[in-house]
Tab-separated table of C-alpha atoms in Angstrom:
chain	number	residue	atom	x	y	z
A	1	MET	CA	-38.115	-46.910	-25.799
A	2	THR	CA	-36.971	-50.342	-24.470
A	3	THR	CA	-33.697	-49.253	-23.365
A	4	PRO	CA	-31.780	-45.977	-23.197
A	5	GLU	CA	-29.692	-46.914	-26.249
A	6	SER	CA	-32.706	-48.279	-28.341
A	7	GLY	CA	-34.133	-45.153	-29.800
A	8	LEU	CA	-37.722	-44.349	-30.124
A	9	ARG	CA	-39.827	-46.897	-32.079
A	10	LEU	CA	-43.406	-47.907	-32.622
A	11	ALA	CA	-44.526	-50.794	-30.573
A	12	GLU	CA	-48.017	-52.375	-30.026
A	13	LEU	CA	-48.656	-52.495	-26.306
A	14	PRO	CA	-51.638	-53.571	-24.079
A	15	ASP	CA	-54.089	-50.996	-23.221
A	16	PRO	CA	-52.902	-49.323	-20.049
A	17	ALA	CA	-54.669	-50.555	-16.971
A	18	LEU	CA	-56.576	-48.517	-14.735
A	19	ARG	CA	-55.009	-48.105	-11.147
A	20	GLY	CA	-55.763	-46.246	-7.780
A	21	GLY	CA	-55.418	-42.566	-8.079
A	22	GLY	CA	-55.513	-42.658	-11.802
A	23	ALA	CA	-57.502	-42.142	-14.890
A	24	THR	CA	-57.452	-43.699	-18.420
A	25	LEU	CA	-57.328	-41.346	-21.664
A	26	ASP	CA	-57.711	-41.471	-25.152
A	27	VAL	CA	-54.854	-39.265	-26.327
A	28	LEU	CA	-56.184	-36.525	-28.590
A	29	ALA	CA	-52.801	-34.447	-29.214
A	30	ALA	CA	-49.384	-33.976	-27.700
A	31	GLN	CA	-46.823	-31.720	-28.699
A	32	LEU	CA	-43.231	-32.925	-29.474
A	33	PRO	CA	-40.690	-30.172	-27.974
A	34	ALA	CA	-38.019	-29.079	-30.504
A	35	TYR	CA	-35.331	-30.891	-28.278
A	36	THR	CA	-37.094	-34.205	-28.314
A	37	GLU	CA	-34.574	-35.866	-30.849
A	38	SER	CA	-31.640	-34.749	-28.367
A	39	LEU	CA	-33.537	-36.181	-25.371
A	40	VAL	CA	-33.951	-39.490	-27.022
A	41	ALA	CA	-30.248	-39.552	-27.880
A	42	GLY	CA	-29.556	-39.178	-24.022
A	43	GLY	CA	-28.519	-35.395	-24.237
A	44	ARG	CA	-30.962	-34.056	-21.330
A	45	GLY	CA	-30.784	-36.571	-18.640
A	46	GLY	CA	-32.125	-39.953	-17.942
A	47	PHE	CA	-35.524	-41.869	-17.430
A	48	PRO	CA	-36.526	-45.157	-16.497
A	49	THR	CA	-37.003	-47.862	-19.471
A	50	PRO	CA	-38.835	-49.369	-20.950
A	51	ILE	CA	-40.987	-46.314	-21.343
A	52	VAL	CA	-43.692	-44.669	-23.266
A	53	LEU	CA	-42.410	-41.092	-23.690
A	54	GLY	CA	-44.632	-38.008	-23.713
A	55	PRO	CA	-44.600	-35.439	-20.842
A	56	GLY	CA	-48.162	-34.105	-21.420
A	57	GLY	CA	-50.791	-33.500	-23.844
A	58	ILE	CA	-54.687	-33.407	-24.428
A	59	GLY	CA	-56.746	-36.264	-23.585
A	60	ARG	CA	-60.252	-37.421	-23.030
A	61	VAL	CA	-61.050	-39.274	-19.827
A	62	THR	CA	-62.344	-42.641	-20.406
A	63	ALA	CA	-62.540	-44.079	-16.935
A	64	THR	CA	-61.485	-43.083	-13.465
A	65	ALA	CA	-60.385	-45.058	-10.313
A	66	ASP	CA	-62.789	-45.029	-7.348
A	67	ASP	CA	-60.708	-42.617	-5.432
A	68	VAL	CA	-60.384	-40.005	-8.377
A	69	PHE	CA	-62.954	-36.813	-8.077
A	70	GLY	CA	-61.056	-34.100	-9.896
A	71	VAL	CA	-61.722	-35.433	-13.450
A	72	ARG	CA	-64.549	-37.521	-14.769
A	73	PRO	CA	-65.292	-39.936	-17.911
A	74	GLY	CA	-65.880	-37.555	-21.039
A	75	ASP	CA	-63.775	-34.568	-19.566
A	76	VAL	CA	-61.222	-33.245	-22.026
A	77	VAL	CA	-58.115	-32.465	-19.842
A	78	ILE	CA	-54.530	-31.481	-20.085
A	79	ALA	CA	-51.989	-33.901	-18.720
A	80	ASN	CA	-49.037	-31.824	-17.347
A	81	GLY	CA	-46.781	-34.559	-16.618
A	82	LEU	CA	-45.697	-33.251	-13.311
A	83	PHE	CA	-46.322	-35.540	-10.300
A	84	ARG	CA	-45.500	-33.500	-6.838
A	85	SER	CA	-44.917	-35.831	-3.821
A	86	GLY	CA	-47.339	-33.963	-1.723
A	87	ARG	CA	-44.909	-33.120	1.052
A	88	THR	CA	-45.426	-29.536	1.605
A	89	ALA	CA	-42.088	-28.542	3.429
A	90	ARG	CA	-39.709	-30.287	1.152
A	91	PRO	CA	-41.532	-31.128	-1.995
A	92	GLU	CA	-40.316	-33.750	-4.535
A	93	GLU	CA	-41.147	-33.566	-8.062
A	94	ALA	CA	-40.798	-35.416	-11.337
A	95	LEU	CA	-41.908	-35.348	-14.868
A	96	LEU	CA	-43.532	-38.595	-15.832
A	97	GLY	CA	-42.754	-39.883	-19.412
A	98	TRP	CA	-39.805	-37.541	-19.736
A	99	THR	CA	-36.758	-35.912	-17.860
A	100	GLY	CA	-36.932	-33.307	-15.266
A	101	ILE	CA	-36.715	-33.269	-11.517
A	102	GLY	CA	-38.163	-30.476	-9.575
A	103	GLY	CA	-37.959	-29.559	-5.817
A	104	GLU	CA	-34.402	-29.489	-5.126
A	105	GLY	CA	-33.454	-30.306	-8.655
A	106	ARG	CA	-31.878	-33.678	-8.081
A	107	ALA	CA	-33.051	-37.201	-8.103
A	108	THR	CA	-34.154	-38.846	-4.767
A	109	PRO	CA	-35.457	-42.184	-3.840
A	110	THR	CA	-38.840	-40.687	-3.933
A	111	THR	CA	-38.572	-39.234	-7.489
A	112	ASP	CA	-37.276	-42.516	-8.723
A	113	ARG	CA	-40.379	-44.310	-7.105
A	114	ILE	CA	-42.586	-41.714	-8.785
A	115	ARG	CA	-40.988	-42.141	-12.216
A	116	ALA	CA	-41.135	-46.170	-11.776
A	117	VAL	CA	-44.678	-46.320	-10.748
A	118	TRP	CA	-46.162	-43.709	-13.094
A	119	ARG	CA	-43.808	-44.202	-15.977
A	120	ASP	CA	-45.344	-43.804	-19.149
A	121	GLY	CA	-46.476	-40.594	-21.116
A	122	LEU	CA	-48.802	-39.588	-23.891
A	123	TYR	CA	-47.016	-40.528	-27.010
A	124	ALA	CA	-49.669	-43.289	-27.512
A	125	GLU	CA	-53.232	-43.788	-28.362
A	126	ARG	CA	-54.225	-44.476	-24.804
A	127	ALA	CA	-52.621	-43.542	-21.578
A	128	VAL	CA	-52.912	-43.857	-17.814
A	129	GLN	CA	-52.235	-40.686	-15.800
A	130	PRO	CA	-52.381	-39.835	-12.073
A	131	GLU	CA	-55.265	-37.404	-11.128
A	132	ARG	CA	-52.818	-35.014	-9.867
A	133	ALA	CA	-51.211	-34.473	-13.103
A	134	LEU	CA	-54.563	-33.815	-14.860
A	135	VAL	CA	-56.517	-30.707	-15.366
A	136	ALA	CA	-59.973	-30.611	-16.520
A	137	LEU	CA	-60.604	-28.014	-19.212
A	138	PRO	CA	-64.443	-27.114	-19.010
A	139	GLY	CA	-65.921	-26.752	-22.460
A	140	ALA	CA	-62.875	-28.018	-24.231
A	141	GLU	CA	-64.866	-30.943	-25.744
A	142	THR	CA	-66.407	-28.526	-28.312
A	143	TYR	CA	-62.696	-26.987	-29.046
A	144	PRO	CA	-62.352	-27.456	-32.677
A	145	ALA	CA	-58.534	-27.975	-32.735
A	146	PRO	CA	-56.986	-30.285	-30.075
A	147	GLU	CA	-53.711	-30.082	-31.963
A	148	ARG	CA	-53.377	-26.391	-31.323
A	149	LEU	CA	-54.552	-26.965	-27.893
A	150	ALA	CA	-51.543	-29.109	-27.326
A	151	PHE	CA	-49.524	-26.057	-26.955
A	152	LEU	CA	-51.368	-25.211	-23.672
A	153	GLY	CA	-48.335	-27.051	-21.944
A	154	TRP	CA	-45.760	-24.694	-23.151
A	155	LEU	CA	-48.248	-21.847	-22.494
A	156	GLY	CA	-48.579	-23.113	-19.014
A	157	VAL	CA	-44.745	-23.060	-18.471
A	158	ALA	CA	-44.514	-19.529	-19.916
A	159	GLY	CA	-47.503	-18.279	-18.051
A	160	GLU	CA	-46.246	-19.488	-14.643
A	161	ALA	CA	-42.948	-17.456	-15.347
A	162	VAL	CA	-45.094	-14.408	-16.565
A	163	GLU	CA	-47.078	-14.579	-13.372
A	164	ARG	CA	-43.932	-15.024	-11.119
A	165	ALA	CA	-42.547	-11.797	-13.055
A	166	GLY	CA	-45.604	-9.807	-11.685
A	167	VAL	CA	-46.486	-8.776	-15.396
A	168	GLY	CA	-49.336	-6.451	-15.573
A	169	ALA	CA	-51.334	-4.405	-17.959
A	170	GLY	CA	-48.991	-1.623	-19.242
A	171	GLN	CA	-45.666	-3.124	-18.567
A	172	VAL	CA	-42.552	-3.652	-20.692
A	173	VAL	CA	-41.393	-7.207	-20.718
A	174	ALA	CA	-38.541	-8.778	-22.530
A	175	VAL	CA	-38.479	-12.358	-23.446
A	176	VAL	CA	-34.799	-13.672	-24.126
A	177	GLY	CA	-34.939	-16.553	-26.137
A	178	ALA	CA	-38.217	-15.472	-27.772
A	179	THR	CA	-37.335	-17.567	-31.004
A	180	GLY	CA	-37.814	-20.858	-29.319
A	181	GLN	CA	-41.116	-22.401	-28.461
A	182	LEU	CA	-41.078	-21.441	-24.975
A	183	GLY	CA	-40.049	-17.919	-25.692
A	184	ALA	CA	-42.999	-17.645	-28.339
A	185	ALA	CA	-45.388	-18.838	-25.578
A	186	ALA	CA	-44.135	-16.325	-23.135
A	187	VAL	CA	-44.541	-13.584	-25.788
A	188	LEU	CA	-48.029	-14.726	-26.486
A	189	VAL	CA	-49.008	-14.898	-22.794
A	190	ALA	CA	-47.361	-11.358	-21.903
A	191	LEU	CA	-49.349	-9.879	-24.837
A	192	ALA	CA	-52.615	-11.384	-23.508
A	193	ARG	CA	-51.999	-10.121	-19.997
A	194	GLY	CA	-51.950	-6.510	-21.548
A	195	ALA	CA	-48.220	-5.709	-21.670
A	196	ALA	CA	-47.566	-2.429	-23.195
A	197	ALA	CA	-44.676	-3.770	-25.182
A	198	VAL	CA	-43.056	-7.124	-25.485
A	199	VAL	CA	-39.275	-7.138	-26.429
A	200	ALA	CA	-38.531	-10.409	-28.313
A	201	VAL	CA	-34.917	-11.128	-28.104
A	202	GLY	CA	-33.253	-14.018	-30.106
A	203	ARG	CA	-30.932	-15.103	-32.880
A	204	ASN	CA	-33.397	-16.504	-35.619
A	205	ARG	CA	-34.521	-13.514	-37.895
A	206	GLY	CA	-37.476	-15.554	-39.306
A	207	ALA	CA	-38.886	-16.529	-36.015
A	208	LEU	CA	-38.373	-12.879	-34.775
A	209	ASP	CA	-40.259	-11.526	-37.882
A	210	ALA	CA	-43.187	-13.998	-37.161
A	211	LEU	CA	-43.280	-12.562	-33.594
A	212	ALA	CA	-43.331	-9.079	-34.838
A	213	ALA	CA	-46.099	-9.762	-37.186
A	214	LEU	CA	-48.398	-10.569	-34.233
A	215	ASP	CA	-48.825	-7.449	-32.615
A	216	ARG	CA	-47.459	-3.761	-32.970
A	217	ARG	CA	-46.516	-4.108	-29.237
A	218	VAL	CA	-43.853	-6.703	-30.104
A	219	VAL	CA	-40.333	-5.024	-30.734
A	220	THR	CA	-37.495	-7.528	-31.873
A	221	VAL	CA	-33.819	-7.347	-30.784
A	222	PRO	CA	-31.578	-9.733	-32.792
A	223	LEU	CA	-28.855	-11.115	-30.470
A	224	THR	CA	-25.258	-10.135	-31.556
A	225	GLY	CA	-23.182	-12.267	-29.039
A	226	ASP	CA	-21.900	-8.953	-27.576
A	227	ARG	CA	-23.272	-8.986	-24.036
A	228	GLY	CA	-22.824	-5.122	-23.629
A	229	ALA	CA	-24.437	-4.355	-26.984
A	230	ASP	CA	-27.211	-6.611	-26.531
A	231	GLY	CA	-28.044	-5.331	-22.983
A	232	ARG	CA	-28.178	-1.859	-24.348
A	233	ALA	CA	-30.462	-2.712	-27.276
A	234	ILE	CA	-33.025	-4.613	-24.947
A	235	ALA	CA	-32.932	-1.660	-22.643
A	236	ALA	CA	-33.596	0.748	-25.421
A	237	ALA	CA	-36.013	-1.152	-27.410
A	238	ALA	CA	-39.099	-0.122	-25.801
A	239	GLY	CA	-38.423	2.139	-22.618
A	240	PRO	CA	-37.568	0.871	-19.243
A	241	VAL	CA	-37.906	-2.814	-18.989
A	242	ASP	CA	-40.037	-3.952	-15.989
A	243	ALA	CA	-39.482	-7.627	-16.205
A	244	VAL	CA	-37.035	-9.815	-18.172
A	245	ILE	CA	-37.992	-13.505	-18.568
A	246	ASP	CA	-35.066	-15.694	-19.754
A	247	THR	CA	-36.337	-18.861	-21.747
A	248	LEU	CA	-33.112	-19.685	-23.478
A	249	GLY	CA	-32.273	-23.266	-23.866
A	250	ALA	CA	-28.659	-24.852	-23.716
A	251	VAL	CA	-26.616	-22.010	-24.903
A	252	PRO	CA	-22.717	-22.159	-24.955
A	253	SER	CA	-22.309	-18.809	-23.020
A	254	PRO	CA	-24.025	-16.943	-20.057
A	255	ASP	CA	-23.735	-13.699	-21.975
A	256	PRO	CA	-27.184	-13.711	-23.646
A	257	THR	CA	-28.927	-14.200	-20.096
A	258	MET	CA	-26.593	-11.800	-18.560
A	259	ALA	CA	-27.520	-9.258	-21.464
A	260	GLY	CA	-31.164	-9.596	-20.035
A	261	TYR	CA	-29.873	-8.968	-16.528
A	262	ASP	CA	-28.198	-5.848	-17.596
A	263	ALA	CA	-31.318	-4.532	-19.188
A	264	VAL	CA	-33.591	-4.678	-16.115
A	265	ARG	CA	-34.567	-1.302	-14.821
A	266	PRO	CA	-33.974	-0.708	-11.178
A	267	ASP	CA	-36.788	-2.329	-9.048
A	268	GLY	CA	-37.530	-4.772	-11.903
A	269	THR	CA	-37.710	-8.482	-12.078
A	270	TRP	CA	-35.622	-11.200	-13.741
A	271	VAL	CA	-37.243	-14.644	-14.154
A	272	LEU	CA	-35.385	-17.979	-15.130
A	273	VAL	CA	-37.389	-20.530	-16.786
A	274	GLY	CA	-35.249	-21.873	-19.589
A	275	GLY	CA	-32.765	-24.534	-19.871
A	276	VAL	CA	-29.433	-22.661	-19.497
A	277	ARG	CA	-26.789	-24.872	-18.035
A	278	GLN	CA	-24.115	-22.026	-17.358
A	279	GLU	CA	-22.984	-20.450	-14.129
A	280	LEU	CA	-24.305	-17.019	-13.967
A	281	PRO	CA	-21.827	-14.226	-12.731
A	282	LEU	CA	-24.061	-12.433	-10.595
A	283	PRO	CA	-22.675	-9.102	-9.238
A	284	TYR	CA	-23.689	-8.749	-5.736
A	285	GLY	CA	-23.308	-4.949	-5.331
A	286	ASP	CA	-25.128	-4.057	-8.721
A	287	PHE	CA	-27.802	-6.579	-7.832
A	288	MET	CA	-28.250	-4.880	-4.352
A	289	HIS	CA	-28.207	-1.150	-5.580
A	290	ARG	CA	-30.671	-1.981	-8.295
A	291	ARG	CA	-32.971	-3.753	-5.842
A	292	LEU	CA	-33.720	-6.367	-8.394
A	293	THR	CA	-35.948	-9.528	-7.849
A	294	LEU	CA	-34.513	-12.754	-9.109
A	295	ARG	CA	-37.039	-15.631	-9.443
A	296	GLY	CA	-37.019	-19.227	-10.732
A	297	SER	CA	-39.858	-20.835	-12.448
A	298	TRP	CA	-40.315	-24.455	-13.230
A	299	MET	CA	-43.511	-26.064	-14.613
A	300	TYR	CA	-46.886	-24.478	-13.522
A	301	ARG	CA	-49.719	-24.712	-11.115
A	302	LYS	CA	-53.026	-26.058	-12.106
A	303	ALA	CA	-54.734	-22.744	-11.491
A	304	THR	CA	-52.132	-21.073	-14.064
A	305	VAL	CA	-53.079	-23.432	-16.950
A	306	LEU	CA	-56.858	-23.212	-16.227
A	307	ALA	CA	-56.614	-19.415	-16.257
A	308	LEU	CA	-54.766	-19.608	-19.874
A	309	TRP	CA	-57.520	-22.022	-20.961
A	310	SER	CA	-60.114	-19.478	-20.083
A	311	MET	CA	-58.216	-16.966	-21.954
A	312	ILE	CA	-58.111	-19.252	-25.055
A	313	ARG	CA	-61.819	-20.048	-24.828
A	314	SER	CA	-62.857	-16.444	-24.673
A	315	GLY	CA	-60.519	-15.465	-27.663
A	316	VAL	CA	-58.088	-13.359	-25.384
A	317	LEU	CA	-55.280	-15.857	-26.476
A	318	ASP	CA	-55.521	-16.897	-30.073
A	319	LEU	CA	-53.923	-20.028	-31.039
A	320	SER	CA	-54.593	-19.555	-34.828
A	321	VAL	CA	-51.122	-17.757	-34.830
A	322	LEU	CA	-49.367	-21.262	-34.438
A	323	ASP	CA	-48.031	-22.841	-37.426
A	324	VAL	CA	-48.875	-26.477	-36.680
A	325	THR	CA	-47.540	-29.689	-38.258
A	326	THR	CA	-49.409	-32.965	-37.350
A	327	VAL	CA	-47.513	-36.300	-37.056
A	328	GLY	CA	-48.728	-39.848	-36.246
A	329	LEU	CA	-47.347	-42.667	-34.609
A	330	ASP	CA	-46.218	-44.553	-37.801
A	331	ASP	CA	-42.792	-42.626	-38.331
A	332	PRO	CA	-40.993	-41.894	-35.017
A	333	ALA	CA	-37.801	-40.975	-36.743
A	334	GLY	CA	-39.664	-38.563	-39.065
A	335	ALA	CA	-41.636	-36.985	-36.196
A	336	LEU	CA	-38.377	-36.479	-34.276
A	337	ALA	CA	-36.721	-34.763	-37.187
A	338	ALA	CA	-39.705	-32.693	-37.970
A	339	ALA	CA	-39.743	-31.495	-34.375
A	340	SER	CA	-35.924	-30.705	-34.325
A	341	ARG	CA	-36.674	-28.222	-37.000
A	342	SER	CA	-39.282	-26.476	-35.307
A	343	ARG	CA	-38.945	-23.036	-33.867
A	344	GLY	CA	-40.880	-20.183	-32.242
A	345	LEU	CA	-44.703	-20.294	-33.227
A	346	GLY	CA	-43.998	-23.480	-35.295
A	347	VAL	CA	-44.774	-26.628	-33.420
A	348	VAL	CA	-45.144	-30.194	-34.208
A	349	VAL	CA	-47.945	-32.186	-32.516
A	350	LEU	CA	-48.629	-35.848	-32.446
A	351	VAL	CA	-52.203	-36.768	-33.284
A	352	PRO	CA	-52.418	-40.641	-32.707
């Protein structure tokens, strides 16, 4: 994109130059989230232009700067797009090649500078990325399907939320918004971590059916729009709900999220990791007397994504369940349209 209004287009650019603190990559695969078309149209916040979009993906390191030691030429890595300032007391964070500000959740002179210096993402044949946004995946050079491994970024975001929910073997987990790609990722991770049951909550019946077909432990609850009825259905689907993970996107009402809140058992945990833009009417007394834990989750730690890669490599987490559509660089409009139609376990991946 050359300007915020120009839209996404194919362009021939010079190879990205190696710089201090960075590594150059051959891009192997990068997922296009379902909301990419909305982001390009300006519906999810701004970013500096001109820019090569792409918040992350799978690449092979071709060269590293002299001060880079965490990745090496030949490594297959995940680029997570997240640049942290390194200030421990008040961290400032920004997504590269995308929208999204972490830390205090608002732009600062530091995050503006981060996004200006490390501007471009992975929707290209080659890229340069800072070392701090890369995680080497030992053994991934022999993984046969990098287009499936591109889903590891979503699994990382979901996996961090599952971790923050304290989900362990034998627990009941509800995922509200399970029919989206982040929600589907949360279902996969919860199953892989040994949940006794995963209550998949959403509106799209086809996507719910696909999740139910994964494992007998998946119980589906279609949202009706009635908070009371939905909360009761979630709570009754598989026994007391130990944790609810909210992965909903930009919904018009807080009711589906609050239905998840209603369903958490006393002493349970409620994790918010989605894109809801609503104010939540949190009842002080009810929250206190039920002794609930509320946690926010954004992006993921390197240790989380490395653990997920180990689960994939060992077969505990099986990416063959994904319905992957691959697209190239030659038709940006077609790629965006295909991504906008994707749901749940269906993903669109750019393979340059």
